[in-house]
Amino acid sequence: MDGPDISVDLCGVLMENPVMLASGVLGETGPSLLEALEGGAGAVVTKSIGPSPREGNPNPTVVTLGDSLLNAMGLPNPGMEAYAEELEWLRQGSEAPVLASVFGTSPDEYAEVAARLAPLVDGIELNLSCPHAKGLGAEMGGDPAMLEQVVRAVVDVTDLPVLAKLTPNTGDIGALASAAERGGASGLVAVNTLRGMAVDVEMAAPALANTYGGLSGDALRPVGVRCVHEIAGMTSLPVVGVGGISNHIHALEYIMAGATAVQVGTAIRTDGPRILGRIATDLRDWLADHDHSSLADVRGILVRGGHR
Amino acid sequence: MDGPDISVDLCGVLMENPVMLASGVLGETGPSLLEALEGGAGAVVTKSIGPSPREGNPNPTVVTLGDSLLNAMGLPNPGMEAYAEELEWLRQGSEAPVLASVFGTSPDEYAEVAARLAPLVDGIELNLSCPHAKGLGAEMGGDPAMLEQVVRAVVDVTDLPVLAKLTPNTGDIGALASAAERGGASGLVAVNTLRGMAVDVEMAAPALANTYGGLSGDALRPVGVRCVHEIAGMTSLPVVGVGGISNHIHALEYIMAGATAVQVGTAIRTDGPRILGRIATDLRDWLADHDHSSLADVRGILVRGGHR
Amino acid sequence: MRSRPVSVTGVRSETPTQCTIVLDWEPEAQPGQFVMVWIPGVDEVPMGFSSIGPSAAITVQRMGDATEALCALDPGDRVGVRGPLGKGFELLEGKRCLLVGGGNGVAPLVPLAEALVAKGCRVYTAVGARTREELLFIDRLAGIAGPAPEVATDDGSEGHHGFVSNLALRLMDEFRPDVVYTCGPELMMRKVADACWERSIPFQASLERYMKCGIGLCDACACGRYLVCRDGPVLTGEHLRGVPDFGSFKRGPSGVKVPFAAPDGGGSIGIGLGSED
Amino acid sequence: MRSRPVSVTGVRSETPTQCTIVLDWEPEAQPGQFVMVWIPGVDEVPMGFSSIGPSAAITVQRMGDATEALCALDPGDRVGVRGPLGKGFELLEGKRCLLVGGGNGVAPLVPLAEALVAKGCRVYTAVGARTREELLFIDRLAGIAGPAPEVATDDGSEGHHGFVSNLALRLMDEFRPDVVYTCGPELMMRKVADACWERSIPFQASLERYMKCGIGLCDACACGRYLVCRDGPVLTGEHLRGVPDFGSFKRGPSGVKVPFAAPDGGGSIGIGLGSED
Ligand SMILES: Cc1cc2nc3c(=O)[nH]c(=O)nc-3n(C[C@H](O)[C@H](O)[C@H](O)COP(=O)(O)OP(=O)(O)OC[C@H]3O[C@@H](n4cnc5c(N)ncnc54)[C@H](O)[C@@H]3O)c2cc1C
Ligand SMILES: Cc1cc2nc3c(=O)[nH]c(=O)nc-3n(C[C@H](O)[C@H](O)[C@H](O)COP(=O)(O)OP(=O)(O)OC[C@H]3O[C@@H](n4cnc5c(N)ncnc54)[C@H](O)[C@@H]3O)c2cc1C
Ligand SMILES: Cc1cc2nc3c(=O)[nH]c(=O)nc-3n(C[C@H](O)[C@H](O)[C@H](O)COP(=O)(O)O)c2cc1C
Ligand SMILES: Cc1cc2nc3c(=O)[nH]c(=O)nc-3n(C[C@H](O)[C@H](O)[C@H](O)COP(=O)(O)O)c2cc1C
Ligand code: FES
Ligand code: FES
C-alpha cells in the first residue's frame, strides 16, 4: 500500500500493519480468523486453547456497559486436537500471521498445547491472565515465579516467538514483565481484562452467572496504556498493547506509550472485524497527515529514553 | 424523613443516609464540606491530610474521559494544623458526621495526623491507596504487612472508628482487607482509583503532567463493586463502597454487593454536591417502590451467606 | 445493550410441550430477530419473537432447564431481555411467499406472515409437527389473509403424513412462490434449501446455533463464515450456498463440531440443537 | 471535556508585559468565562477570553513560566484548550453600565463591553495600570460605542494619578450606573464592591483563584462557599456579601490561606495572586 510504512516486525512475526485481533474475540473457528485477516488485521490471535474441550461458564457470559464490556466466557475451546483442524483449514486460505493463544493448569500443560499447535502458527501467546476462570490463567499469571516457569516450559518446546500476556490485576505489572523476560519470552502483551462485577439491581442478582468477569473496552484503556508505558520503560522486549482500542487515536496512545503493535477485541462487536483494517488505514492516514514516513517516528516517544 | 429507613450506623458513625462525600473531592476547605452536608450527604470525608502543607503535582492534574476521570492531584493539602482550623469552622456550622482522611509517609506520621485531627471528627479514614503520589499511600497500602502496621499505629492513638481505604491496584484485595482487620480497623473503604494514563496523541504528550493518575468515575465501578463483593464475603467489618457512583442504582449495586454505605466523588463535577442528597432521596424512593421498609432488606443480598 | 427487566403479563400453554410467554414490552423488532432471555439463577437463552407489537411474546419449546423455567413463570414475574438482536427476515413487497415451519420454528413465521400480508404479499404456509397435538399456531396462521395453512405430521395424525419438507416441495411446484421463508430443524431447512436452489427460488432460513454473547464477539454461534447472532439468525440462500456447516453440523458450547443427527434421513421435528456429549 | 489542540494564528505584544494570543478556535463562550490553556511540558493555566468570535484570543500578563511560554509562542504552534469553563458575566439589557478594569483585568471587559452595547446598554469604562505603557486595550474600548475610557495610572503618567478604584468611585457618582462590572486585582475590586454595596448598586466581579481541575472537583479555587471555577469566575455582589475571603485572602496550591498583600492600602495593579511561600 501507499503512504507511510506501518509494517511491523513483532519479534520475528512480520505483519503488514500493527493491528491484531485480540485473543478470545472471534477466533474459535477457522472461518472467523480468516474473516479477521480478510478484514485487514495485520495478524490474528486464536481463542485461548487448552488440552481438551471446555464448554466455559453458563450464560449470561457477557454484560455490555456502554462502550465497555464484562465477560465471563470461562475459556471455552474445543481443545487442541479439534482446534488444530481449524488452523489447518485456515492455513489453506491465508498466509497472514497467526498466533496461537495457549492456556493450561500447569507449565507442562501449557507446553503440551504450545507444542501441538506450534507447527500451525507463527507465534505463541501465553494467556497468563484470564481473570474469571478458576485455577487457570490469572492465578498462575499473577505470581511472577509461576509465570516465569510457564514461559520457560513453553520456550523449551518451541522455536517460535513466545509472547506472555499479562494481567492488569496486580500491584506490580513490572514484576510480571521481568519474570516473563527471565523466562525467555520474546515479547509481552498487555493487558488482559480487569476483574469486575456488575449487579442487576432490579433482578437483585449479579449480571453474570459467574458473578465476576473481565472488564474490557473503553473503561480498560487508561489502565492498559499505563501498563504498557510502565513495562515499555523497563524491559527491552517488544510490547503489544491491548485494551479499549476502537480507533486509530486509541492505537496511537498505546504506540506512543511504547507498543510495537496493538490488539482489538471488544470494539469488534459493532461492525465486525473489518474495524481492524479501518484502524490500520486511519493510522496510515494520520501518519501521512502529520508528515511521518513511518510508524517508527512516533513509537515509544513517551517512554523514558525516547524512541524505541 | 418519611418512607423507608435509610439511616446507617457505620461502625459507630451514625448517618441519616448512606451517601457520603468521597475523600479528595471538594473537602479541602471547611465551607466545601459544609456545602456537601447541606447538599444532603449522610457524612463527609475530608481531603487526605498530611502533617505539613503540600502543593501537589503541577497541572494538568485532571483529564476527563467521558464519564470517567483521571486525576493526579498529588495529595495537595494545607497540612494538619491549618486544616484543623477548617474543621473547627465546620464544627460550628454542622453536627453531621465528618471523617478525616489521613495520609503519611510512615505509620508514625499517620498516627500523628490522626491524633491531631481526632478531636474534631467522628472517624478516621486512612488513605492507603493514592496511586499517583510517590512514596505515599499506595506504596504502603499495597503491602499487607505495612498496611497492618499503619492501621495499628492509628488505632493505638484514637478511640474513634478507623476505616482503611484500600487500593484496587492489587491482585489480592482480600489480603489487604484481612491485614486491615488484623491491624484493628473498624471498617473498610473500597476502592480508591485505578492507576491509569491517557495520551494526548496530537500533542504527543501524556495528558497529565504526572504521566500517571488515578482512574475514577464510570470506568471504575465494575472493579469497585467486585472489590466490595470480594471483601464483604470474607471479613465481618462493614465496607464502604466507592467508585463510579452517580445515581441510586449504582449505589444499590454496591449495597447489594455488601456495602454498608457509599461514597461519591467524580459525579459531583456536574451538579455539585447536591447530587449526594438526590442519590439518597432516590434510594429511599426506590426502596418504597419495591416495598422495602429499610435499606437492610437489600444490603448484602448478593454476598455469600445472604443478608449482612 | 444491557439486559433489562420486563414483566410477564401472561403465560399460555400452546401444546403439551410448548408455551407462550407474553411480555410487558414493546421492542422495535423485525420478524425473525431474537432476544436473549435471562432467568436469573438458571440461564440466558436465545428466543425468537412469536408476537411483535405492544406486548411482545416468545413461544417456548420445553427442552431443559431454561425452557422449563420459562414455561413455569407466572404473570408478574420478571425476566431480563437483551435485544432485539441480529438480522430478521427481509420483507419483500407484493410477492408470492411460501412459509415453511417445522415444530417450534413456526413461531417466528406468524409475525412474518402478518408483516408480509401488510406488504401486499400472498402468503402460503406449510406447518409440520411430530403429531397433531404439537401443531403450533394453525389458528393464528389461518386468521392471516391467505389460504389456510397446509399441515404435515410425522405420524400422520393430521394433514400430510410425513415431513413438512416433503409437503413444502409439493407446494413449491403447486404455488410457484417467488420466495420461500423457512424456520425449523436444520435438516428440514436444508431439504427445502436444496429444492429452492434446484428451482432457483430465493429463500431465507432462520438458523439456530449455540449462543453466548449474542453480539458477535465470542464466535460460539459460527456457521461457516457467518455469525448467526450478528449476520443472522436469518440467512439467505446466497449466504448459505457453499457453507459446509449448513445442514451438516453445528458447534457445541466448546466450539467442537456436532453433526446433525439424521437417523431417519429427514431429521426430527424437535427444535433441539442436540447435546454436545 | 478533554483538552483539545488548537493552533495559534497570531501573537501580538500589547504592552511591555502583556501579549495577545489569537487562536484558530471559535468557542461558544460568554464574556467572563475562562479556559484552561495547556502548554505541554510547562503548565496548564486558566485564562479569560480577550476576544470571542471566529478567532478567540487570550491576553496574557507575563508572570512566570506558563505566561512566558505563552508569549513566546509562534503562529502555527499548538496549545491545548479545555473549556469554555465557569460562569461569565450576566448581560443586562438597556442599562447604564460602568466597567472597571485594573491591569490585565481589562482583557475580559472588552468582549463584555461589545456584548453590552449589542444589548442596548450605555457602557462607561475605567481602566487602570501601573504606568502609561501598561494601559491595556484603550483603543479597543474607545472603538466600542460609548464615552472614551477614563484612565488611571499608579504613577500618574496618564489620566487620573492613583488607583483605578478611586477613579471608579468618582465615576459611580458622576454616571450613576445601574450596574458595575469589574475585573482586576482583588483589593481594587473589593474597594469597588464596598462602594457599590454602600450605594446599593448591583455589581459583578470576576475573581481569580488558584485553579487545578477547573470543573468543581478539587476545591483548589474555593472562595468562601463558592468554587470560582464552577460558580464563577464572575460572582455577583449578592454572592460575595459576607464571603470573608473576598478581598482578604485566597488559597495557595496547598489550600493554605494567603492574605492579599496591601502594603500601600490599595493593592497593586498587577494581576498576580501572590505566591504561597
Ligand atoms: C436465534 C435462536 C432463536 C431461538 N428461538 C427459539 C424460540 O423462539 N423458542 C424456543 O423454544 N427455542 C428457541 N431457540 C432455542 C432455545 O434457545 C433452546 O431451546 C434453549 O436454549 C434450550 O435451553 P434449555 O436450558 O431449556 O435446554 P438445554 O437442556 O440446556 O439444551 C437443550 C438444547 O438447547 C440448546 N441450547 C441450550 N442453550 C442454548 C443457547 N444458549 N443457545 C442456543 N441453543 C441452546 C442445546 O444445545 C440443546 O440442543 C432459539 C435458538 C436460537 C439460536
Ligand atoms: C479565572 C481566571 C482567569 C484568568 N485570566 C487571565 C488572563 O486572561 N490573562 C492572564 O494573564 N492571566 C489570567 N489569569 C491568571 C493566570 O492564570 C496566572 O497569571 C498564570 O497561571 C500564571 O502562571 P505562570 O506559570 O506564568 O506564573 P507562576 O510563576 O506559576 O505564578 C504567578 C502567579 O500566578 C498564579 N498562578 C499560577 N498558576 C495558577 C493557576 N493554575 N491558577 C491560578 N493562578 C495561578 C500564582 O499563584 C502566582 O500568583 C487568570 C486566572 C484565573 C483564575
Ligand atoms: C468475549 C471476550 C473473550 C476473551 N477471551 C480471551 C481469551 O480466551 N484469551 C485471552 O488471552 N484474552 C481473552 N480476552 C481478552 C482480550 O483478548 C483482551 O485482552 C481484552 O478484551 C482487552 O481488549 P479490548 O478492550 O479491545 O477488548 C477476551 C475478551 C473478551 C471481550
Ligand atoms: C480529584 C480527586 C481527588 C481525590 N483525592 C483523594 C484523596 O485525597 N484521598 C483519597 O483517599 N481519595 C482521593 N480520591 C479518590 C476518591 O475518594 C474515590 O476513591 C475515587 O475517586 C472513586 O470514586 P468516584 O468514582 O466516585 O470518584 C480522589 C479522587 C478524585 C477524582
Ligand atoms: S453468540 Fe457470540 S458471536 Fe454469536
Ligand atoms: S479548580 Fe478544582 S474545584 Fe475549582
Coordinates of C-alpha atoms in Angstrom, one line a residue, chain A residues 1 14 29 71 79 90 119 121 128 131-132 142-143 146 159 200 226 251-252 289:
Chain A
M1 CA 0.0 0.0 0.0
L14 CA 6.2 -9.9 10.1
T29 CA -13.2 -21.2 14.4
N71 CA -17.3 -11.1 30.1
G79 CA -9.4 -28.5 22.8
L90 CA -7.1 -21.6 7.9
P119 CA 3.6 -26.3 13.6
V121 CA 1.2 -20.9 13.7
L128 CA -1.4 -15.9 31.9
P131 CA -9.4 -13.2 35.4
H132 CA -12.6 -15.3 35.6
G142 CA -0.3 -13.2 38.9
D143 CA 2.6 -14.9 40.6
M146 CA 5.0 -19.3 38.4
D159 CA 11.5 -22.1 18.4
D200 CA -28.6 -6.1 38.0
R226 CA -0.4 2.9 31.8
A251 CA -4.0 2.8 18.9
L252 CA -1.6 5.7 18.9
D289 CA -1.2 14.0 7.7

